[in-house]
Amino acid sequence: MESKAKDRLSKIRVLVNSLNDRDLNMKKNMEMFEKFFENFPIPVTLWTISKDGAVVSQHGNGIICENAVDVEQLFECPVISEMSHEAHEKAFLGENSNFLARTEGSFYYVSVVPHAVEGSVNSVSGIAWDITSNAVILAAVETIVEKTAGRRGTYKELNKLAERALKASRLASLIREEGNQDEQW
């Protein structure tokens, strides 16, 4: 009997040490994120939500409401809040979720991923990158393509360059995938 108790105690120690190591690594990652993005020129925000919907942490200088206590209050914009709510629900079911979110004057790429421990999702984290400047540049390139189409000389060269830029744009691909190509900045 004493051997079984020692074995259980040993397993508990291993589990506690494992959880402690995991928590320390998560804390180091968050500290590294904060240092990296402290002076980063592009607004980026990272957050973690617990299974009960509470905001566990939020860092960055972008899209989220700074005083949010739960996922319902995380975003001030109702459209983004609804999109985010759906993404968080998917993440709690174990699915990664990515979407483009647009406010009146900003455009964000948002990704929400699950954190699973032994197959059970216990929290989710999200990151939002402000891609507004990319969207403005993309719209300008689209306009150049449109206005130089079918033209000759220098316009033809500009059209080719602009079309090449559009083909290389990951944002243009994402927008086309989501069916938002009709929206202009």
PDB file of C-alpha atoms in Angstrom, residues 11 47 51 75 119 132 136-137 159 180 182:
ATOM      1  CA  LYS A  11       3.009  11.273 -10.302  1.00  0.00           C
ATOM      2  CA  TRP A  47      -5.293  38.303 -25.417  1.00  0.00           C
ATOM      3  CA  LYS A  51     -13.169  28.700 -20.602  1.00  0.00           C
ATOM      4  CA  PHE A  75     -14.113  44.750 -28.457  1.00  0.00           C
ATOM      5  CA  GLY A 119      -7.267  17.101 -25.276  1.00  0.00           C
ATOM      6  CA  THR A 132      -5.011  49.352 -42.266  1.00  0.00           C
ATOM      7  CA  VAL A 136      -4.954  51.504 -48.142  1.00  0.00           C
ATOM      8  CA  ILE A 137      -1.941  50.592 -50.285  1.00  0.00           C
ATOM      9  CA  ASN A 159      -0.399  48.436 -65.192  1.00  0.00           C
ATOM     10  CA  ASN A 180     -14.798  41.210 -49.748  1.00  0.00           C
ATOM     11  CA  ASP A 182     -15.801  44.838 -53.749  1.00  0.00           C
TER      12      ASP A 182
END
